[in-house]
XYZ file of C-alpha atoms in Angstrom:
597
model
C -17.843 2.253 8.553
C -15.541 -0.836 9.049
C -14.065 -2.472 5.759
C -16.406 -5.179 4.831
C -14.245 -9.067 3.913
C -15.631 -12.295 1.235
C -13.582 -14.746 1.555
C -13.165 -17.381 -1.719
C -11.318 -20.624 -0.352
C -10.885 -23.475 -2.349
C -10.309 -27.497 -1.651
C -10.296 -30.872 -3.144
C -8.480 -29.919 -6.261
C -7.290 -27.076 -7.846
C -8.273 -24.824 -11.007
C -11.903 -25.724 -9.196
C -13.493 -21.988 -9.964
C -12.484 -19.776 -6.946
C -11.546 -17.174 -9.542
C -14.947 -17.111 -11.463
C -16.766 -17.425 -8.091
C -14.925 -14.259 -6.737
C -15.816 -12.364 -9.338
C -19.279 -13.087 -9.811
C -19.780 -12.585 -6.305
C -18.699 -8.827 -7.051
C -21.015 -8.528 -9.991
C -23.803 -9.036 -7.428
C -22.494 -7.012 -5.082
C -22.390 -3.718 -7.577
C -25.498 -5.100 -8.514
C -27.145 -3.827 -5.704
C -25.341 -0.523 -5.519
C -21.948 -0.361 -3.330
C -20.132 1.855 -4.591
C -16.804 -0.130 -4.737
C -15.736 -3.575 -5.125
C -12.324 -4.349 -4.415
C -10.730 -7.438 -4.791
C -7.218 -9.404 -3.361
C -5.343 -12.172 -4.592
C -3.376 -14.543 -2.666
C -1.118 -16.842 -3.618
C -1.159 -16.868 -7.439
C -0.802 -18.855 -10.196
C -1.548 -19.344 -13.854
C -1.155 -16.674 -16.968
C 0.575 -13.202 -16.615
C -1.407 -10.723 -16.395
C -0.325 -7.015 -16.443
C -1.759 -4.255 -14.574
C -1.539 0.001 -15.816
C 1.413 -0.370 -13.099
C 3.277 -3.108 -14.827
C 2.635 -5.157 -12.191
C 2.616 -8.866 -13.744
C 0.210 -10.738 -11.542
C -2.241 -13.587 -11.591
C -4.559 -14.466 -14.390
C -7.868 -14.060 -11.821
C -6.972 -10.395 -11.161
C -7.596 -10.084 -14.898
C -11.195 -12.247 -14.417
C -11.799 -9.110 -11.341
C -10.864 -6.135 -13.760
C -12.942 -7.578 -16.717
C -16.135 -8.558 -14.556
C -16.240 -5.777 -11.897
C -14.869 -2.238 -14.061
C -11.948 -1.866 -11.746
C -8.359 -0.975 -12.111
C -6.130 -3.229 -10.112
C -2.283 -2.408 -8.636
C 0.634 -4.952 -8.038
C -0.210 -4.634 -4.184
C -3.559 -6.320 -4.918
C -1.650 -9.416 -5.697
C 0.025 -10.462 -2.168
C 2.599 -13.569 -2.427
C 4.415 -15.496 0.582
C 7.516 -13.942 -0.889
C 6.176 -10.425 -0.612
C 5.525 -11.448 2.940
C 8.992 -12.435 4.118
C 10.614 -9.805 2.096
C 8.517 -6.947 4.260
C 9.011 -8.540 7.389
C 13.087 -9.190 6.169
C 13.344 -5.322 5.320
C 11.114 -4.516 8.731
C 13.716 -6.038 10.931
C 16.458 -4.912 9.036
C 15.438 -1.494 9.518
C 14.703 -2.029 13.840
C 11.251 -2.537 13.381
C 10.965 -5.127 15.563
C 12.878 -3.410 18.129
C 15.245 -6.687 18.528
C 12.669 -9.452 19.059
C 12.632 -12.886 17.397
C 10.883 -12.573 14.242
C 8.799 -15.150 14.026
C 5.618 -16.548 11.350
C 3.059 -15.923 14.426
C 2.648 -13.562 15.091
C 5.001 -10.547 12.788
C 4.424 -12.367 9.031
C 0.569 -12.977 9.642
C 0.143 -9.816 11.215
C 2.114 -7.851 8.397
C -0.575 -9.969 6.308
C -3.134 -8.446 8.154
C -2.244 -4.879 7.963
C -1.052 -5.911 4.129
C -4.970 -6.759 3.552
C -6.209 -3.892 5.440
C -4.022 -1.114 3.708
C -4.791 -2.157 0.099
C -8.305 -2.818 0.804
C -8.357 1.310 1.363
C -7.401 1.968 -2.013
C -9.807 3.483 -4.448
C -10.087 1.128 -7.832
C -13.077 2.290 -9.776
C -15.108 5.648 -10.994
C -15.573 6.946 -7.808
C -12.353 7.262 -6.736
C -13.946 6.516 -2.894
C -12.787 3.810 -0.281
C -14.332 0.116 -1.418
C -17.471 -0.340 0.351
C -16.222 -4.072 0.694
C -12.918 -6.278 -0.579
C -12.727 -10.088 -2.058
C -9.942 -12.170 -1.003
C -9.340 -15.115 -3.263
C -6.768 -17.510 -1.191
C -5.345 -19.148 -3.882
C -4.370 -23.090 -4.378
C -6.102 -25.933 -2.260
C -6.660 -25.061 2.084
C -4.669 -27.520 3.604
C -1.792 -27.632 1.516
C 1.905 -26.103 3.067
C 2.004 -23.702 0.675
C -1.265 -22.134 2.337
C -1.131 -22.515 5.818
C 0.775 -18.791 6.703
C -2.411 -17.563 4.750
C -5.038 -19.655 6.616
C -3.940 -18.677 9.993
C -3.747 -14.756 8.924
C -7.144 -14.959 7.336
C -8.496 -16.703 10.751
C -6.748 -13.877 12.859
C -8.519 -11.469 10.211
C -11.636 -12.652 11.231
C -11.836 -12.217 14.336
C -10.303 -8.609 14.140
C -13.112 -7.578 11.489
C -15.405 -8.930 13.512
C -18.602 -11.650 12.331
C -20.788 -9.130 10.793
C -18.169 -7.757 8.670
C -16.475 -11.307 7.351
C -18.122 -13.502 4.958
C -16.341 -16.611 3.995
C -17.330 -18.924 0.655
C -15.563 -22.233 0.540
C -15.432 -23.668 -3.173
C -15.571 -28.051 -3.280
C -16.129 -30.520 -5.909
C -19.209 -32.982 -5.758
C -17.977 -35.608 -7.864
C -20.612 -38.751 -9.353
C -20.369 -42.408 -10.365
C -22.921 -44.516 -11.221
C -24.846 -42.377 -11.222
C -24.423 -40.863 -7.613
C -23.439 -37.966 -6.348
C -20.589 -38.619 -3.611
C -20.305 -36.099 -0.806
C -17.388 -37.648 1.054
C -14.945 -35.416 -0.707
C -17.024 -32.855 0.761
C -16.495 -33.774 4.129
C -12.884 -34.440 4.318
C -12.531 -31.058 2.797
C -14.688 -28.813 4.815
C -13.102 -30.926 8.131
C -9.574 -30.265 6.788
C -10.783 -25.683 6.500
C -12.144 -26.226 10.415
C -8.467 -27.784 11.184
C -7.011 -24.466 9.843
C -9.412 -22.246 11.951
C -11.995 -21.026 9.468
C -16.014 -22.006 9.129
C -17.367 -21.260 5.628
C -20.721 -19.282 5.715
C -21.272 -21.096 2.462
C -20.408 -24.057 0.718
C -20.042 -23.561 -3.146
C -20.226 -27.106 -4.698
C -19.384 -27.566 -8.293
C -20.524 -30.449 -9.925
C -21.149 -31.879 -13.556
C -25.087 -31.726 -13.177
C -27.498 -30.247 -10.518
C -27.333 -31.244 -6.863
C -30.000 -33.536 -5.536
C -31.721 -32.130 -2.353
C -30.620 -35.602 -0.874
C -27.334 -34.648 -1.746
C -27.581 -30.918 -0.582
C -29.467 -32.209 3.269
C -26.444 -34.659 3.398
C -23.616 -32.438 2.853
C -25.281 -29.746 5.105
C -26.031 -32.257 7.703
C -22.651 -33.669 7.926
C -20.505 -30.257 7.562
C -22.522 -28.566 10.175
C -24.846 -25.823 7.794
C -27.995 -24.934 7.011
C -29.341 -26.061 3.578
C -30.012 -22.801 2.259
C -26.228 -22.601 2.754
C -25.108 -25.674 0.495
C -25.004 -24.087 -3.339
C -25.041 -26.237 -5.869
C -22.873 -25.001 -8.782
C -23.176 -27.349 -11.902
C -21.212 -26.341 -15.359
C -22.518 -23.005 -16.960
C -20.808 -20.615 -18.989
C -18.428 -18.621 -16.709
C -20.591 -15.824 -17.450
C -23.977 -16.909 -16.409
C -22.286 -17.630 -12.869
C -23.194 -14.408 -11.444
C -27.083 -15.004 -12.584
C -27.098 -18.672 -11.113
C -25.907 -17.757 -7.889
C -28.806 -14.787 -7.657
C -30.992 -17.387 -8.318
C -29.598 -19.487 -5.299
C -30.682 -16.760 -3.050
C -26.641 -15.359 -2.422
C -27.962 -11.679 -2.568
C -29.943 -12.377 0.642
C -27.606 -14.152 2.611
C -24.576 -11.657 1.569
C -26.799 -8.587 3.076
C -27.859 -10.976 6.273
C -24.307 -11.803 7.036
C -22.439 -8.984 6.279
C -25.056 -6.130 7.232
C -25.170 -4.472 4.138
C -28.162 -2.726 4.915
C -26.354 -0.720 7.253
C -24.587 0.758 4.392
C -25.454 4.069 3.317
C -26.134 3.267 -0.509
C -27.175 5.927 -2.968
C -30.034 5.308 -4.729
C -28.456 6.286 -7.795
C -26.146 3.924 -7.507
C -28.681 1.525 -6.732
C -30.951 2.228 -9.725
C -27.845 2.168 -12.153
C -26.615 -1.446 -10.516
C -29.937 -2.386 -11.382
C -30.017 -1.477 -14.845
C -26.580 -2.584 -15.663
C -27.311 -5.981 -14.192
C -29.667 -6.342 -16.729
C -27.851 -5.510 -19.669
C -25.035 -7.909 -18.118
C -28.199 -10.776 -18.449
C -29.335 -9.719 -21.657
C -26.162 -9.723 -22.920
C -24.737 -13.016 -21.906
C -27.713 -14.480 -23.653
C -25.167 -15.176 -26.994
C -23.735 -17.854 -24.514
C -26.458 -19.936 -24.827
C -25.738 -21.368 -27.830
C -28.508 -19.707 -30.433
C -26.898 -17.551 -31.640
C -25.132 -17.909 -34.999
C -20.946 -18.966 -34.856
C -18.372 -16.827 -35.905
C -15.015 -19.231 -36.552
C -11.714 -17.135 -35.128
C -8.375 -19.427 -35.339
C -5.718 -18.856 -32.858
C -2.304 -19.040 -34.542
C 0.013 -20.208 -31.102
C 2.825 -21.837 -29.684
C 1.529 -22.437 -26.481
C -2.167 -23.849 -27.225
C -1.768 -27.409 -25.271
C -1.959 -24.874 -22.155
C -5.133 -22.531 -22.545
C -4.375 -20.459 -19.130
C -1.901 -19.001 -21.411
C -3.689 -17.381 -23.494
C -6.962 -16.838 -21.475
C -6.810 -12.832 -21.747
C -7.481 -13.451 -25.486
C -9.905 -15.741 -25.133
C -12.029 -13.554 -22.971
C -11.367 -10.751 -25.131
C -12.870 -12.386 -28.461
C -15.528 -13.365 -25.995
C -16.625 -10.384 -25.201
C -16.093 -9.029 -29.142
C -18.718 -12.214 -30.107
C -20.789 -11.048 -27.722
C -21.543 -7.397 -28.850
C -21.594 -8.828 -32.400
C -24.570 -11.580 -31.002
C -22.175 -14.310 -32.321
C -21.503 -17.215 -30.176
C -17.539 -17.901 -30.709
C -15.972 -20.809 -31.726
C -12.131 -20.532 -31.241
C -9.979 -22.741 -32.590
C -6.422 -22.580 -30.793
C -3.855 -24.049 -33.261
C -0.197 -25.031 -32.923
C 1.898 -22.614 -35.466
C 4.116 -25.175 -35.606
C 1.723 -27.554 -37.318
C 1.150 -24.445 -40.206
C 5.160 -24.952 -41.222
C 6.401 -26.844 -44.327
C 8.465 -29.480 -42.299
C 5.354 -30.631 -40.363
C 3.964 -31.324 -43.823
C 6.387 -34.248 -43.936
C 6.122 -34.925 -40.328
C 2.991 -34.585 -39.386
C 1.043 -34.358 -42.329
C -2.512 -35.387 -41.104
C -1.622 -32.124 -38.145
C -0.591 -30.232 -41.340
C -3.628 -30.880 -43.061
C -6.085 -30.429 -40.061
C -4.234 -27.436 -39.019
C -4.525 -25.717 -42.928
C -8.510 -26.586 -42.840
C -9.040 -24.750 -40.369
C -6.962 -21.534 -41.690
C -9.124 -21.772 -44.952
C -12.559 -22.657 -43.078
C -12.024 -19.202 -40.824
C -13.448 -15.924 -40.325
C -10.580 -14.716 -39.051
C -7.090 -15.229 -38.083
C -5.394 -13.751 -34.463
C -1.207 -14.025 -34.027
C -1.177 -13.454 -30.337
C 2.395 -12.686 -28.035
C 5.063 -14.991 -27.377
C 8.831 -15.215 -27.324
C 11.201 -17.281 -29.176
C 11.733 -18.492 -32.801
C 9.715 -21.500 -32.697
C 6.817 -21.821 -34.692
C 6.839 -18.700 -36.031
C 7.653 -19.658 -39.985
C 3.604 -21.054 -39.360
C 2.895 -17.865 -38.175
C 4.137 -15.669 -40.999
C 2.524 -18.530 -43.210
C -0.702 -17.807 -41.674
C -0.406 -13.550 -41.854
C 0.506 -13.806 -45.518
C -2.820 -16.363 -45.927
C -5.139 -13.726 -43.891
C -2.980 -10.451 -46.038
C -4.014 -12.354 -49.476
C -7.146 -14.053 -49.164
C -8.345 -10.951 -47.234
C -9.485 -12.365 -44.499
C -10.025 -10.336 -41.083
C -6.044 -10.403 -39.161
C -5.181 -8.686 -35.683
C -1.499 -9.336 -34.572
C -0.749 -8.556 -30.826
C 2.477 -7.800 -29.627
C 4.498 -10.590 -31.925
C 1.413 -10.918 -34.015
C 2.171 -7.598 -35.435
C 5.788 -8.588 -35.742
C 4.921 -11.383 -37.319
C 2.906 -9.507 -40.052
C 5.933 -6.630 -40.517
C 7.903 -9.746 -41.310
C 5.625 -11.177 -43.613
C 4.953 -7.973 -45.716
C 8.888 -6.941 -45.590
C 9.648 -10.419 -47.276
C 7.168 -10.138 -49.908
C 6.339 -6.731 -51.044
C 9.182 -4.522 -49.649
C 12.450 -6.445 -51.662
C 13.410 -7.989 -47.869
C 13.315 -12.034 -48.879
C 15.398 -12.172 -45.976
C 13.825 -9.678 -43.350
C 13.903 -11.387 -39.731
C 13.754 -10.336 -35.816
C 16.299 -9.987 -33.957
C 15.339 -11.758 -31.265
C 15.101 -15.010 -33.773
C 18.520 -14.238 -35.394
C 20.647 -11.658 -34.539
C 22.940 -11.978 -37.418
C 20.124 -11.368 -39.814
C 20.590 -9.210 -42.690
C 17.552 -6.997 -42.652
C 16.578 -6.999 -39.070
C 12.874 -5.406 -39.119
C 12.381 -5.834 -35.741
C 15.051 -5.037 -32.759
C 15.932 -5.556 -29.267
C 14.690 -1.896 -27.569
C 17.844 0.127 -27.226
C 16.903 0.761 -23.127
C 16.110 -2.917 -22.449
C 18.802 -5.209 -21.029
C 19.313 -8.025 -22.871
C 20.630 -10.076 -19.539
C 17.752 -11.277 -17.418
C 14.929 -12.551 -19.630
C 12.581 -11.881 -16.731
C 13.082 -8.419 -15.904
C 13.916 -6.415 -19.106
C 10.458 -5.448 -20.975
C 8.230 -2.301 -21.390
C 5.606 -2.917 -18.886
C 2.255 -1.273 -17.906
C -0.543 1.094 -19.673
C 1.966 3.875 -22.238
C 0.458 5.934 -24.692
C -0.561 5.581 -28.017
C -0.602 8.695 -30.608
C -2.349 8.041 -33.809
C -0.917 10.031 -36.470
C -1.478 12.594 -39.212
C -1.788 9.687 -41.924
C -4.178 7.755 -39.781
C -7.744 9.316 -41.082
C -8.306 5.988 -43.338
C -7.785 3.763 -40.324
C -10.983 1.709 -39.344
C -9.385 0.859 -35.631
C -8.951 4.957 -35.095
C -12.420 5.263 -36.705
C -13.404 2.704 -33.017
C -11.376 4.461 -30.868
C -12.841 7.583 -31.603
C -16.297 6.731 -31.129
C -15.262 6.263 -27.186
C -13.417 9.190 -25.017
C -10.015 7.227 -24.214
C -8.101 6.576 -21.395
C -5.473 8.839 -19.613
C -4.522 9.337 -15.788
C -5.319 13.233 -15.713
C -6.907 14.692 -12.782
C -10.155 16.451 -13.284
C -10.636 20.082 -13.023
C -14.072 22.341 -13.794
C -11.872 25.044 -15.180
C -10.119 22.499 -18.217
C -13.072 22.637 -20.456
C -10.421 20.173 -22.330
C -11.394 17.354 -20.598
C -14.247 14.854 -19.856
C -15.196 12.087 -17.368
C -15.044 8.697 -19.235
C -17.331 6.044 -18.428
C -14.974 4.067 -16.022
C -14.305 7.567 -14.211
C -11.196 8.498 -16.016
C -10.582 11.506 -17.383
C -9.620 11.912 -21.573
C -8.580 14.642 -24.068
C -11.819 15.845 -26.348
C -11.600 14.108 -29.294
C -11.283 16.745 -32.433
C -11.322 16.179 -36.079
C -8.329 18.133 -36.161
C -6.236 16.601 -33.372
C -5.524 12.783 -33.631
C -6.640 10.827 -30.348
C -4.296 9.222 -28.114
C -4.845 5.935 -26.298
C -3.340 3.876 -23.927
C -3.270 0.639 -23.684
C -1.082 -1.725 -21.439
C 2.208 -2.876 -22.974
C 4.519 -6.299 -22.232
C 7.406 -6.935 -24.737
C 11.354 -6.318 -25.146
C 11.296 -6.212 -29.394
C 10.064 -3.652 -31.787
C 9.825 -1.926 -35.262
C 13.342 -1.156 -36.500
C 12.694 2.379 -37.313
C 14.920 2.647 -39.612
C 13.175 0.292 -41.941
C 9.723 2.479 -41.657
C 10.207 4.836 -44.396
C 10.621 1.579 -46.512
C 7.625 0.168 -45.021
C 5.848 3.408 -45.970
C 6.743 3.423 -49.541
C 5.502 -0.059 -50.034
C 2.557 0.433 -48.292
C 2.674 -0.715 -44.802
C 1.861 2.546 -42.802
C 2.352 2.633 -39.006
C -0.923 4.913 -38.147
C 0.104 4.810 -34.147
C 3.343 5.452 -32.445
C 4.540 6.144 -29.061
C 5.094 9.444 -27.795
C 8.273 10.085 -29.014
C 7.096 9.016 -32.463
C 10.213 6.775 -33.068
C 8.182 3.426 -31.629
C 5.994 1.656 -34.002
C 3.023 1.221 -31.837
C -0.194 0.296 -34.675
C 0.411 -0.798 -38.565
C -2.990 -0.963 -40.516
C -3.125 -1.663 -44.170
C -5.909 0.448 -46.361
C -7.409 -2.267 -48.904
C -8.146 -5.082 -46.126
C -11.521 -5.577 -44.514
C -9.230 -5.760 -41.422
C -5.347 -6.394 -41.049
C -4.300 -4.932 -37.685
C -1.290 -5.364 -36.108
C -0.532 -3.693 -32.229
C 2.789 -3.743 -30.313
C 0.321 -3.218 -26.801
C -1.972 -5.971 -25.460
C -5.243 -4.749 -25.730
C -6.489 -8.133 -24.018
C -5.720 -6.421 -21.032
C -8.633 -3.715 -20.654
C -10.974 -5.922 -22.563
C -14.571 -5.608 -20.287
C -17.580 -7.821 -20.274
C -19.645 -5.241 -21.249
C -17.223 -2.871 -23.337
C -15.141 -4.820 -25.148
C -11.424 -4.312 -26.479
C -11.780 -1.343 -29.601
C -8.863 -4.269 -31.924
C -10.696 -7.511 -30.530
C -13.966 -5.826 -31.360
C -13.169 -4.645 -34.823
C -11.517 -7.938 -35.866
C -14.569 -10.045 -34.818
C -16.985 -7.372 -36.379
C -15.182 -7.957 -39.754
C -15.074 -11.495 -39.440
C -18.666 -11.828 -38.576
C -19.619 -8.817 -41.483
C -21.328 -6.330 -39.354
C -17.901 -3.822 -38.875
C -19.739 -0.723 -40.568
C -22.682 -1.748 -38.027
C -20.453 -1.373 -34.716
C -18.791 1.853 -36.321
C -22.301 3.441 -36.965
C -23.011 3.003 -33.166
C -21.956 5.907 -30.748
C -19.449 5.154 -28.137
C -18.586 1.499 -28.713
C -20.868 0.834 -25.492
C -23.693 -1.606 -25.126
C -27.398 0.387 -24.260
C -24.658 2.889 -22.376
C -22.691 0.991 -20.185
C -19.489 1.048 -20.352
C -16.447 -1.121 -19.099
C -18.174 -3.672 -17.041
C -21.190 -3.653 -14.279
């Protein structure tokens, strides 16, 4: 069976919701039973994300993994550098047998076959070929920047052929005075026809509902049916997927596309079914009545949210299981120091409110020294008051820090990578990582995680063990050892007697000096996970805390809708008071499902 193509196009203005529309369109799509959803990203932007192959890519790959259960690879993320680089190496090697290499027709065709070879590539449980693969072209059609991808897509189009290419163009509807102008509209869908492609759909987001008038004008002047015009007004990004069933997209997706023709089990179909459901029933705590559950965000990049929208999603999906609805408060670490008190000292004030006023504290990554004396002000706040902490990647080093200075005789304990003529540095440079190029030297990609021998009082290993964990072992009916997980990986049996391992996906260049552990240990700070060579700190937990977690990994990256992150989920469960509640329930899942639709 040919590969089936959705296109997600976007115009008018960027950040417009290509990324969210993408995905949803997949939750429908395994909604009904295909087997495999598979997803491409073109042209990217935003956060870093990073994938189990270190791949850093795009922040909407991320919004793909979390919504649809899949595991993506760096070749899912295709740049115009990638492009010229293949075709460079191509000719270099004779490919081209001499000719002129030229945009059109050896870079969009290398596109082409780019698409067509990834979109092969098995990404969830079933380990079979995707039944059909999302393309998000990324930034605004029409700009330079896109046009090599707009003529490749139109070529794709016509090699897939009509019933096996479906393309969804995202534009704005914007309103004054009441009205709701469609010229935008217009000009945008006329500038997509200029570039060779005609959207199947038109996805318009607007502040409010569309009028019909509004939805007959925009169809009758862009050349669609009615039915075809979707009106996309602000929701929460994850009732999307339920407002666009509504709109009648399952329909048209099997009309256009032929998905009848597929050969669907009926398993399949009856668990899409049933997960759908618990997707719906569980984005309910989005609605807003639900009680609030106050988590403050201790950064140094809040005035940009992208960067920390891994996170975000994460506690999302930790409020969710919990039935809270979250209210995050992203604050500058920076404000929490003693010099903005003379500064600043209405930000200072604001800023220490909120600390007091919260459920919970999170110290997410970042680089550099700045801010970070707010930081350590903030662990030692959550560490005393006992109030709930998790530390990822410097979060963690912040809190080392923090409990070296003031209950381990280190007043002057620092990081390296702050001050690297510091007298007790706690935490170093990794011996194996160059300290040249700042862009190329960290531990990247999904490692494992051994929980140790001292570990049995740990509440995060008590989570972790309620779920089989993650590995990339193959399968075999004679290794009674090993069992399916939910998102079709295979995972050591869990034994009292045997400590689990994880993994989780890892981005960072500092670490635990290990030769301050022992110290640590004596003072109480006890490293309950480590890497497998046991001399990298991976997980420090401390006994009489309701929760104070700190994790060298980034366990935002694995985070799922409907299974959420094992630290984001314990730290909101303690915040929110119902931790012994989550722990009770078998297999950290929600009504069984596990790690998405």
């Amino acid at each position: 069976m040919a590969m089936k193509y959705l296109l997600v196009s976007g115009g008018v203005m960027s950040g417009i919701g290509k990324g969210t529309t993408a995905s949803s369109l997949g939750v429908l799509l395994k909604s009904i039973g295909l087997k495999e959803v598979t997803t491409i990203k073109i042209d990217p932007h935003g956060e870093c994300f990073v994938l189990d192959d270190g791949g850093e890519v795009d922040l909407d790959l991320g919004n793909y993994e979390r919504y649809l259960n899949i595991t993506l690879t760096r070749d899912h993320n295709i740049t115009t550098g990638k492009l010229y680089l293949h075709a460079i190496e191509r000719e270099r090697q004779g490919g081209y047998l001499g000719k002129t290499v030229q945009i059109v027709p050896h870079v969009t065709d290398a596109f082409q076959d780019w698409i067509e070879r990834v979109a092969q590539i098995p990404v969830d449980s079933t380990q079979e070929r995707p039944d059909i693969c999302i393309i998000e072209l990324g930034g605004t059609v029409g700009d330079i920047d896109s046009r090599l991808f707009t003529e490749a897509l139109r070529r794709l189009r016509l090699r897939a052929g009509s019933s096996s290419f479906f393309h969804c163009h995202v534009s704005r509807i914007f309103e004054t005075s009441d009205e709701q102008k469609t010229k935008p509209v217009q000009t945008d869908i006329r500038e997509v026809r200029s570039e060779g492609l005609s959207p199947d759909i038109i996805a318009c987001r607007c502040s409010k509902p569309l009028r019909k008038s509004t939805i007959d004008k925009v169809a009758e002047y862009c050349q669609v049916k009615p039915e075809e015009v979707i009106g996309v007004h602000n929701v929460s990004t994850y009732h999307v997927p339920a407002f666009l069933e509504r709109r009648g997209l399952i329909p048209l997706l099997k009309k256009v596309l032929d998905l009848d023709s597929l050969s669907i089990s009926p398993s399949l179909v009856s668990s899409g079914a049933e997960a759908w459901e618990t997707w719906k029933n569980l984005t309910k705590t989005q609605e807003g009545a639900c009680e609030k559950v106050k988590i403050c965000l201790i950064g140094k990049y809040t005035s940009l949210r992208d960067a920390y929208l891994s996170v975000e999603k994460s506690l999302e999906h930790a409020s969710m299981r919990c039935g809270r609805e979250l209210d995050i408060i992203f604050l500058n670490s920076c404000d929490l120091e003693l010099q903005s008190q003379s500064e600043e000292p209405a930000a200072f004030d604001k800023a220490w409110h909120h600390i007091r006023t919260a459920a919970g504290i999170l110290v997410p990554g970042g680089f550099g020294e700045r801010g970070t004396g707010g930081m350590v002000a903030a662990a030692k706040w959550a560490r005393e008051k006992k109030v709930p902490y998790l530390g990822i990647c410097l979060g963690m080093q912040i809190a080392v820090i923090e409990y070296c200075r003031a209950l381990c005789g280190l007043p002057l304990a620092q990081s390296e990578e702050f001050d690297e003529s510091a007298k007790d540095k706690v935490i170093i440079n990794m011996p194996e990582v160059s300290r040249t190029p700042t862009g190329a030297g960290m531990r990247l990609g999904l490692r494992n995680t051994t929980f140790q021998e001292n570990s049995g009082f740990s509440k995060l290993r008590a989570l972790y063990e309620a779920k089989v964990v993650r590995t990339k072992k193959v399968p075999t009916d004679s290794d009674p050892t090993t069992i399916a997980t939910a998102d079709g990986e295979v995972a050591s049996r869990i034994s009292p007697s045997q400590p689990p391992v994880i993994s989780e996906r890892h981005r960072h260049r500092y670490e635990v000096n290990p030769e301050y552990v022992l110290l640590m240990a004596s003072h109480g700070l006890d490293f309950i996970g480590k890497d497998e060579s046991g001399e990298r700190m991976e997980i420090m937990e401390l006994k009489d805390h309701p929760w104070f977690v700190g994790v060298q990994y980034h366990p935002e990256y694995l985070s799922r809708v409907l299974r959420p992150s094992m630290p984001y989920l314990g730290f909101v469960a303690a915040a929110t008071g119902c931790l012994d509640k989550i722990m009770a329930e078998s297999n950290g899942m929600v009504d069984g499902y596990a790690n998405g639709i």
